[in-house]
Amino acid sequence: MRMDDYRNSDNVEDRRGGGGGGGLRLGGGRMGLGTIAIALVASYFLGVNPLTVINMLAGGGMPALEQQAPASAPPANDPTAQFVSKVLASTEDTWNTAFREMGRQYQEPKLVLFSGMTPTACGTGQSAMGPFYCPGDQKVYIDLTFFREMKEKFRAPGEFAQAYVVAHEVGHHVQHLLGISDQVQRARQQSGEKEANALSVRLELQADCLAGVWGKRTDSMAQVLEHGDLEAALKAAAAIGDDRLQQQAQGRIVPESFTHGSSEQRMRWFKRGFDSGDFNQCNTFNSRQL
């Protein structure tokens, strides 16, 4: 990706220990209910049942924060952090424009870089959960070591693959702002496990489609893509399909337990958003065939 000349976002918080402070410390109190995003990301990468994560985070109000040092911007000599900052800036440009077209105002999310674990409005975030979005504080959380895992474990290298991850989580922020996530959460609470999983799949595939919309619009505005970039993003989408991850983790595929969609579905919905650049093409909830 050609992102060197792109601006940096002002919405990045670096909480990493070696990155200039920004650490937070949990006070007393129990953790609040974890978001769909946290639970489902855990199921991607570790084969963890998302209900396990939900149960771990459930049971109380918001975590009390005893102390919060001011978070810093990522250092200029950290190329991965700088790249993520530029990608976030490109999502800001894309969704500010798209929301104006819809007659709405976009509220830019924060993106938090952390190492190991960090408190969030959704409970304690951990690196093992993978990147996730917390609607409680409207922040995307990423431990940058995840990108190494993408390359080594999931065989999904490349900058556009990394950018797709950021854009997918920002897609969850878009869903939150539009009220889609809340509607899905309410419907899931009134459904059985199979139906709840199916709703989660539609939510995740829509976030993939929104990431595709971002990719198309950003490239149209700034010509950032190079040969092979689209294939890298599609490879990343395929690598984290439920069918592939289940086959790797347990040697068998159980479609009823899918929470994110198959590799083919994830690629198809990202490509649909990318080909059209149109938010209206991402209504997975009205689509008979995913």
Tab-separated table of C-alpha atoms in Angstrom:
chain	number	residue	atom	x	y	z
A	1	MET	CA	0.000	0.000	0.000
A	2	ARG	CA	1.142	3.535	-0.756
A	3	MET	CA	0.402	5.188	2.606
A	4	ASP	CA	3.650	7.106	3.195
A	5	ASP	CA	2.142	10.438	2.174
A	6	TYR	CA	-1.126	9.908	4.024
A	7	ARG	CA	-1.746	11.949	7.152
A	8	ASN	CA	-1.649	10.416	10.621
A	9	SER	CA	-4.777	10.175	12.706
A	10	ASP	CA	-5.127	12.233	15.874
A	11	ASN	CA	-7.207	9.436	17.407
A	12	VAL	CA	-4.511	6.882	18.260
A	13	GLU	CA	-3.713	6.146	21.928
A	14	ASP	CA	-0.475	4.299	22.585
A	15	ARG	CA	-0.759	2.467	25.901
A	16	ARG	CA	2.196	0.152	25.316
A	17	GLY	CA	4.672	0.103	28.150
A	18	GLY	CA	7.601	1.110	25.995
A	19	GLY	CA	5.663	3.631	23.951
A	20	GLY	CA	5.666	6.571	26.318
A	21	GLY	CA	3.135	5.807	29.013
A	22	GLY	CA	-0.597	5.716	28.629
A	23	GLY	CA	-1.058	2.808	31.008
A	24	LEU	CA	-4.284	2.275	32.910
A	25	ARG	CA	-4.914	0.437	36.131
A	26	LEU	CA	-8.104	-1.315	37.113
A	27	GLY	CA	-9.685	-0.387	40.381
A	28	GLY	CA	-12.286	-2.360	42.301
A	29	GLY	CA	-15.511	-3.652	40.923
A	30	ARG	CA	-16.548	-6.440	38.599
A	31	MET	CA	-16.181	-6.446	34.847
A	32	GLY	CA	-19.117	-5.534	32.659
A	33	LEU	CA	-20.655	-7.677	29.968
A	34	GLY	CA	-18.221	-8.223	27.108
A	35	THR	CA	-19.214	-7.135	23.639
A	36	ILE	CA	-20.056	-9.436	20.763
A	37	ALA	CA	-16.837	-8.319	19.111
A	38	ILE	CA	-14.592	-9.473	21.968
A	39	ALA	CA	-16.260	-12.856	22.264
A	40	LEU	CA	-16.297	-13.529	18.559
A	41	VAL	CA	-12.729	-12.498	17.918
A	42	ALA	CA	-11.673	-14.987	20.576
A	43	SER	CA	-13.481	-17.696	18.656
A	44	TYR	CA	-11.569	-16.773	15.457
A	45	PHE	CA	-8.077	-17.119	16.561
A	46	LEU	CA	-8.020	-19.503	19.496
A	47	GLY	CA	-10.939	-21.790	18.799
A	48	VAL	CA	-12.483	-20.458	22.004
A	49	ASN	CA	-16.236	-20.727	22.418
A	50	PRO	CA	-17.455	-17.099	22.370
A	51	LEU	CA	-19.879	-17.911	25.178
A	52	THR	CA	-16.865	-18.678	27.364
A	53	VAL	CA	-15.591	-15.155	26.884
A	54	ILE	CA	-19.050	-13.675	27.424
A	55	ASN	CA	-19.400	-15.608	30.668
A	56	MET	CA	-15.931	-14.488	31.728
A	57	LEU	CA	-16.811	-10.844	31.221
A	58	ALA	CA	-20.388	-10.979	32.459
A	59	GLY	CA	-21.604	-10.109	35.882
A	60	GLY	CA	-21.413	-6.466	36.757
A	61	GLY	CA	-21.094	-2.837	35.877
A	62	MET	CA	-18.341	-0.939	34.200
A	63	PRO	CA	-14.806	-1.491	35.473
A	64	ALA	CA	-13.666	1.209	37.837
A	65	LEU	CA	-10.540	2.980	36.623
A	66	GLU	CA	-8.346	4.019	39.519
A	67	GLN	CA	-5.786	5.822	37.458
A	68	GLN	CA	-5.281	6.781	33.836
A	69	ALA	CA	-2.039	8.274	32.642
A	70	PRO	CA	-2.335	10.300	29.453
A	71	ALA	CA	-1.848	8.097	26.421
A	72	SER	CA	0.734	9.176	23.893
A	73	ALA	CA	0.777	9.196	20.120
A	74	PRO	CA	2.756	6.313	18.603
A	75	PRO	CA	6.458	7.068	18.158
A	76	ALA	CA	7.660	8.153	14.739
A	77	ASN	CA	10.236	5.351	14.644
A	78	ASP	CA	7.569	2.621	14.896
A	79	PRO	CA	6.591	1.908	11.269
A	80	THR	CA	3.771	-0.525	12.073
A	81	ALA	CA	2.137	1.891	14.512
A	82	GLN	CA	2.547	4.718	12.023
A	83	PHE	CA	0.958	2.596	9.316
A	84	VAL	CA	-2.018	1.781	11.539
A	85	SER	CA	-2.398	5.478	12.332
A	86	LYS	CA	-2.518	6.318	8.630
A	87	VAL	CA	-5.039	3.550	7.964
A	88	LEU	CA	-7.233	4.890	10.756
A	89	ALA	CA	-6.988	8.360	9.204
A	90	SER	CA	-8.138	6.922	5.879
A	91	THR	CA	-11.179	5.334	7.555
A	92	GLU	CA	-11.978	8.732	9.080
A	93	ASP	CA	-11.908	10.374	5.655
A	94	THR	CA	-14.013	7.612	4.116
A	95	TRP	CA	-16.714	7.455	6.771
A	96	ASN	CA	-16.935	11.198	7.341
A	97	THR	CA	-17.749	11.510	3.640
A	98	ALA	CA	-20.124	8.538	3.605
A	99	PHE	CA	-22.043	9.766	6.651
A	100	ARG	CA	-22.422	13.229	5.118
A	101	GLU	CA	-23.904	11.557	2.055
A	102	MET	CA	-26.428	9.889	4.381
A	103	GLY	CA	-27.217	13.211	6.070
A	104	ARG	CA	-25.543	12.134	9.300
A	105	GLN	CA	-22.454	13.111	11.276
A	106	TYR	CA	-19.694	10.589	11.789
A	107	GLN	CA	-18.137	10.272	15.242
A	108	GLU	CA	-14.541	9.163	14.849
A	109	PRO	CA	-13.472	6.246	17.063
A	110	LYS	CA	-10.249	6.056	19.009
A	111	LEU	CA	-7.749	3.299	18.293
A	112	VAL	CA	-5.777	1.973	21.254
A	113	LEU	CA	-2.421	0.228	20.887
A	114	PHE	CA	-1.721	-2.023	23.855
A	115	SER	CA	0.474	-4.918	24.932
A	116	GLY	CA	-0.787	-7.913	26.875
A	117	MET	CA	-3.938	-6.523	28.419
A	118	THR	CA	-5.734	-3.250	28.979
A	119	PRO	CA	-8.931	-2.121	30.699
A	120	THR	CA	-11.824	-1.127	28.447
A	121	ALA	CA	-15.437	-0.145	28.943
A	122	CYS	CA	-16.279	-3.729	27.948
A	123	GLY	CA	-14.042	-5.433	30.501
A	124	THR	CA	-10.371	-6.343	30.378
A	125	GLY	CA	-9.055	-6.585	26.843
A	126	GLN	CA	-6.354	-9.180	26.231
A	127	SER	CA	-4.003	-9.776	23.330
A	128	ALA	CA	-5.308	-13.337	23.009
A	129	MET	CA	-8.692	-11.946	21.965
A	130	GLY	CA	-7.234	-10.432	18.815
A	131	PRO	CA	-8.257	-6.955	17.642
A	132	PHE	CA	-11.705	-5.913	18.853
A	133	TYR	CA	-14.111	-3.011	19.054
A	134	CYS	CA	-15.764	-1.899	22.289
A	135	PRO	CA	-18.992	0.080	21.784
A	136	GLY	CA	-18.966	1.182	25.428
A	137	ASP	CA	-16.065	3.565	24.829
A	138	GLN	CA	-16.163	3.588	20.994
A	139	LYS	CA	-12.574	2.394	20.737
A	140	VAL	CA	-10.769	-0.166	18.602
A	141	TYR	CA	-8.119	-2.148	20.495
A	142	ILE	CA	-5.104	-3.763	18.820
A	143	ASP	CA	-1.972	-5.465	20.059
A	144	LEU	CA	0.337	-5.085	17.062
A	145	THR	CA	1.909	-8.493	17.652
A	146	PHE	CA	-1.305	-9.801	16.082
A	147	PHE	CA	0.020	-8.796	12.671
A	148	ARG	CA	2.953	-11.161	13.143
A	149	GLU	CA	0.466	-13.900	13.990
A	150	MET	CA	-1.435	-13.122	10.793
A	151	LYS	CA	1.715	-13.626	8.783
A	152	GLU	CA	3.112	-16.659	10.575
A	153	LYS	CA	0.022	-18.558	11.746
A	154	PHE	CA	-2.609	-17.594	9.230
A	155	ARG	CA	-0.325	-17.110	6.222
A	156	ALA	CA	-1.913	-13.730	5.512
A	157	PRO	CA	0.941	-11.230	5.090
A	158	GLY	CA	0.843	-7.805	3.510
A	159	GLU	CA	-0.049	-4.270	4.490
A	160	PHE	CA	-3.505	-4.337	2.932
A	161	ALA	CA	-4.280	-7.461	4.940
A	162	GLN	CA	-3.348	-5.516	8.077
A	163	ALA	CA	-5.383	-2.539	6.929
A	164	TYR	CA	-8.372	-4.839	6.360
A	165	VAL	CA	-8.237	-5.840	10.048
A	166	VAL	CA	-8.375	-2.200	11.145
A	167	ALA	CA	-11.131	-1.393	8.644
A	168	HIS	CA	-13.196	-4.391	9.791
A	169	GLU	CA	-13.131	-3.213	13.411
A	170	VAL	CA	-13.971	0.339	12.332
A	171	GLY	CA	-16.850	-1.277	10.434
A	172	HIS	CA	-18.186	-2.427	13.806
A	173	HIS	CA	-18.005	1.193	14.956
A	174	VAL	CA	-20.077	2.217	11.927
A	175	GLN	CA	-22.618	-0.470	12.833
A	176	HIS	CA	-22.706	0.864	16.386
A	177	LEU	CA	-23.315	4.443	15.251
A	178	LEU	CA	-26.142	3.328	12.970
A	179	GLY	CA	-27.798	1.267	15.723
A	180	ILE	CA	-27.283	-2.018	13.903
A	181	SER	CA	-25.182	-3.644	16.618
A	182	ASP	CA	-27.728	-2.861	19.330
A	183	GLN	CA	-30.531	-4.345	17.238
A	184	VAL	CA	-28.535	-7.514	16.675
A	185	GLN	CA	-27.651	-7.796	20.355
A	186	ARG	CA	-31.305	-7.516	21.374
A	187	ALA	CA	-32.311	-10.103	18.779
A	188	ARG	CA	-29.564	-12.475	19.923
A	189	GLN	CA	-30.727	-12.251	23.521
A	190	GLN	CA	-34.177	-13.398	22.433
A	191	SER	CA	-32.898	-16.249	20.244
A	192	GLY	CA	-31.572	-19.720	20.694
A	193	GLU	CA	-27.881	-20.446	20.222
A	194	LYS	CA	-28.178	-21.442	16.552
A	195	GLU	CA	-30.199	-18.346	15.639
A	196	ALA	CA	-27.903	-16.107	17.695
A	197	ASN	CA	-24.875	-17.472	15.867
A	198	ALA	CA	-26.563	-16.829	12.515
A	199	LEU	CA	-27.170	-13.192	13.482
A	200	SER	CA	-23.546	-12.821	14.496
A	201	VAL	CA	-22.462	-14.150	11.103
A	202	ARG	CA	-24.541	-11.496	9.347
A	203	LEU	CA	-23.086	-8.789	11.588
A	204	GLU	CA	-19.517	-9.884	10.890
A	205	LEU	CA	-20.036	-10.264	7.147
A	206	GLN	CA	-21.480	-6.769	7.052
A	207	ALA	CA	-18.339	-5.473	8.784
A	208	ASP	CA	-16.303	-7.259	6.097
A	209	CYS	CA	-18.382	-5.552	3.423
A	210	LEU	CA	-17.891	-2.172	5.107
A	211	ALA	CA	-14.140	-2.818	5.111
A	212	GLY	CA	-14.431	-3.382	1.362
A	213	VAL	CA	-16.313	-0.093	0.959
A	214	TRP	CA	-13.486	1.636	2.830
A	215	GLY	CA	-10.886	0.016	0.556
A	216	LYS	CA	-12.643	1.099	-2.620
A	217	ARG	CA	-13.312	4.662	-1.479
A	218	THR	CA	-9.834	5.186	-0.059
A	219	ASP	CA	-8.216	3.989	-3.265
A	220	SER	CA	-10.521	6.200	-5.327
A	221	MET	CA	-9.568	9.234	-3.221
A	222	ALA	CA	-5.842	8.636	-2.764
A	223	GLN	CA	-4.745	5.794	-5.114
A	224	VAL	CA	-3.175	3.829	-2.277
A	225	LEU	CA	-3.438	0.295	-3.640
A	226	GLU	CA	-0.704	-1.546	-5.474
A	227	HIS	CA	-0.667	-4.755	-7.472
A	228	GLY	CA	-1.502	-7.706	-5.242
A	229	ASP	CA	-3.050	-5.670	-2.404
A	230	LEU	CA	-6.623	-6.789	-3.043
A	231	GLU	CA	-5.527	-10.415	-3.167
A	232	ALA	CA	-3.760	-9.967	0.186
A	233	ALA	CA	-6.950	-8.691	1.816
A	234	LEU	CA	-9.002	-11.517	0.328
A	235	LYS	CA	-6.446	-14.019	1.566
A	236	ALA	CA	-6.720	-12.557	5.061
A	237	ALA	CA	-10.520	-12.766	4.937
A	238	ALA	CA	-10.297	-16.395	3.843
A	239	ALA	CA	-7.749	-17.246	6.533
A	240	ILE	CA	-10.161	-16.292	9.314
A	241	GLY	CA	-13.243	-18.022	7.930
A	242	ASP	CA	-14.994	-20.188	10.514
A	243	ASP	CA	-14.710	-23.311	8.379
A	244	ARG	CA	-10.962	-23.008	7.974
A	245	LEU	CA	-10.360	-22.187	11.632
A	246	GLN	CA	-12.576	-25.023	12.850
A	247	GLN	CA	-10.831	-27.482	10.562
A	248	GLN	CA	-7.463	-26.373	11.924
A	249	ALA	CA	-8.566	-26.366	15.561
A	250	GLN	CA	-10.749	-29.453	15.803
A	251	GLY	CA	-10.440	-31.335	12.516
A	252	ARG	CA	-14.094	-30.903	11.605
A	253	ILE	CA	-16.489	-28.190	10.491
A	254	VAL	CA	-19.736	-27.382	12.335
A	255	PRO	CA	-21.661	-24.769	10.289
A	256	GLU	CA	-24.309	-24.239	12.997
A	257	SER	CA	-21.604	-22.916	15.298
A	258	PHE	CA	-20.250	-20.373	12.801
A	259	THR	CA	-20.100	-16.860	14.233
A	260	HIS	CA	-18.219	-15.013	11.474
A	261	GLY	CA	-18.971	-16.839	8.245
A	262	SER	CA	-17.066	-19.211	6.001
A	263	SER	CA	-13.918	-18.249	4.123
A	264	GLU	CA	-15.907	-18.012	0.908
A	265	GLN	CA	-18.549	-15.781	2.508
A	266	ARG	CA	-16.009	-13.459	4.075
A	267	MET	CA	-14.165	-13.012	0.801
A	268	ARG	CA	-17.392	-12.521	-1.128
A	269	TRP	CA	-18.791	-9.817	1.154
A	270	PHE	CA	-15.494	-7.943	1.343
A	271	LYS	CA	-15.306	-8.073	-2.458
A	272	ARG	CA	-18.916	-6.910	-2.727
A	273	GLY	CA	-18.135	-3.808	-0.703
A	274	PHE	CA	-14.903	-3.245	-2.590
A	275	ASP	CA	-16.447	-3.633	-6.039
A	276	SER	CA	-19.337	-1.271	-5.286
A	277	GLY	CA	-17.921	1.208	-2.778
A	278	ASP	CA	-21.556	1.482	-1.703
A	279	PHE	CA	-22.712	1.101	1.898
A	280	ASN	CA	-26.179	0.101	0.645
A	281	GLN	CA	-24.726	-3.064	-0.884
A	282	CYS	CA	-23.771	-4.303	2.595
A	283	ASN	CA	-27.205	-5.190	3.974
A	284	THR	CA	-26.458	-8.757	4.955
A	285	PHE	CA	-29.605	-8.874	7.078
A	286	ASN	CA	-31.885	-8.649	4.041
A	287	SER	CA	-29.861	-11.063	1.930
A	288	ARG	CA	-31.261	-14.548	1.497
A	289	GLN	CA	-27.934	-15.965	0.432
A	290	LEU	CA	-24.819	-15.111	2.376
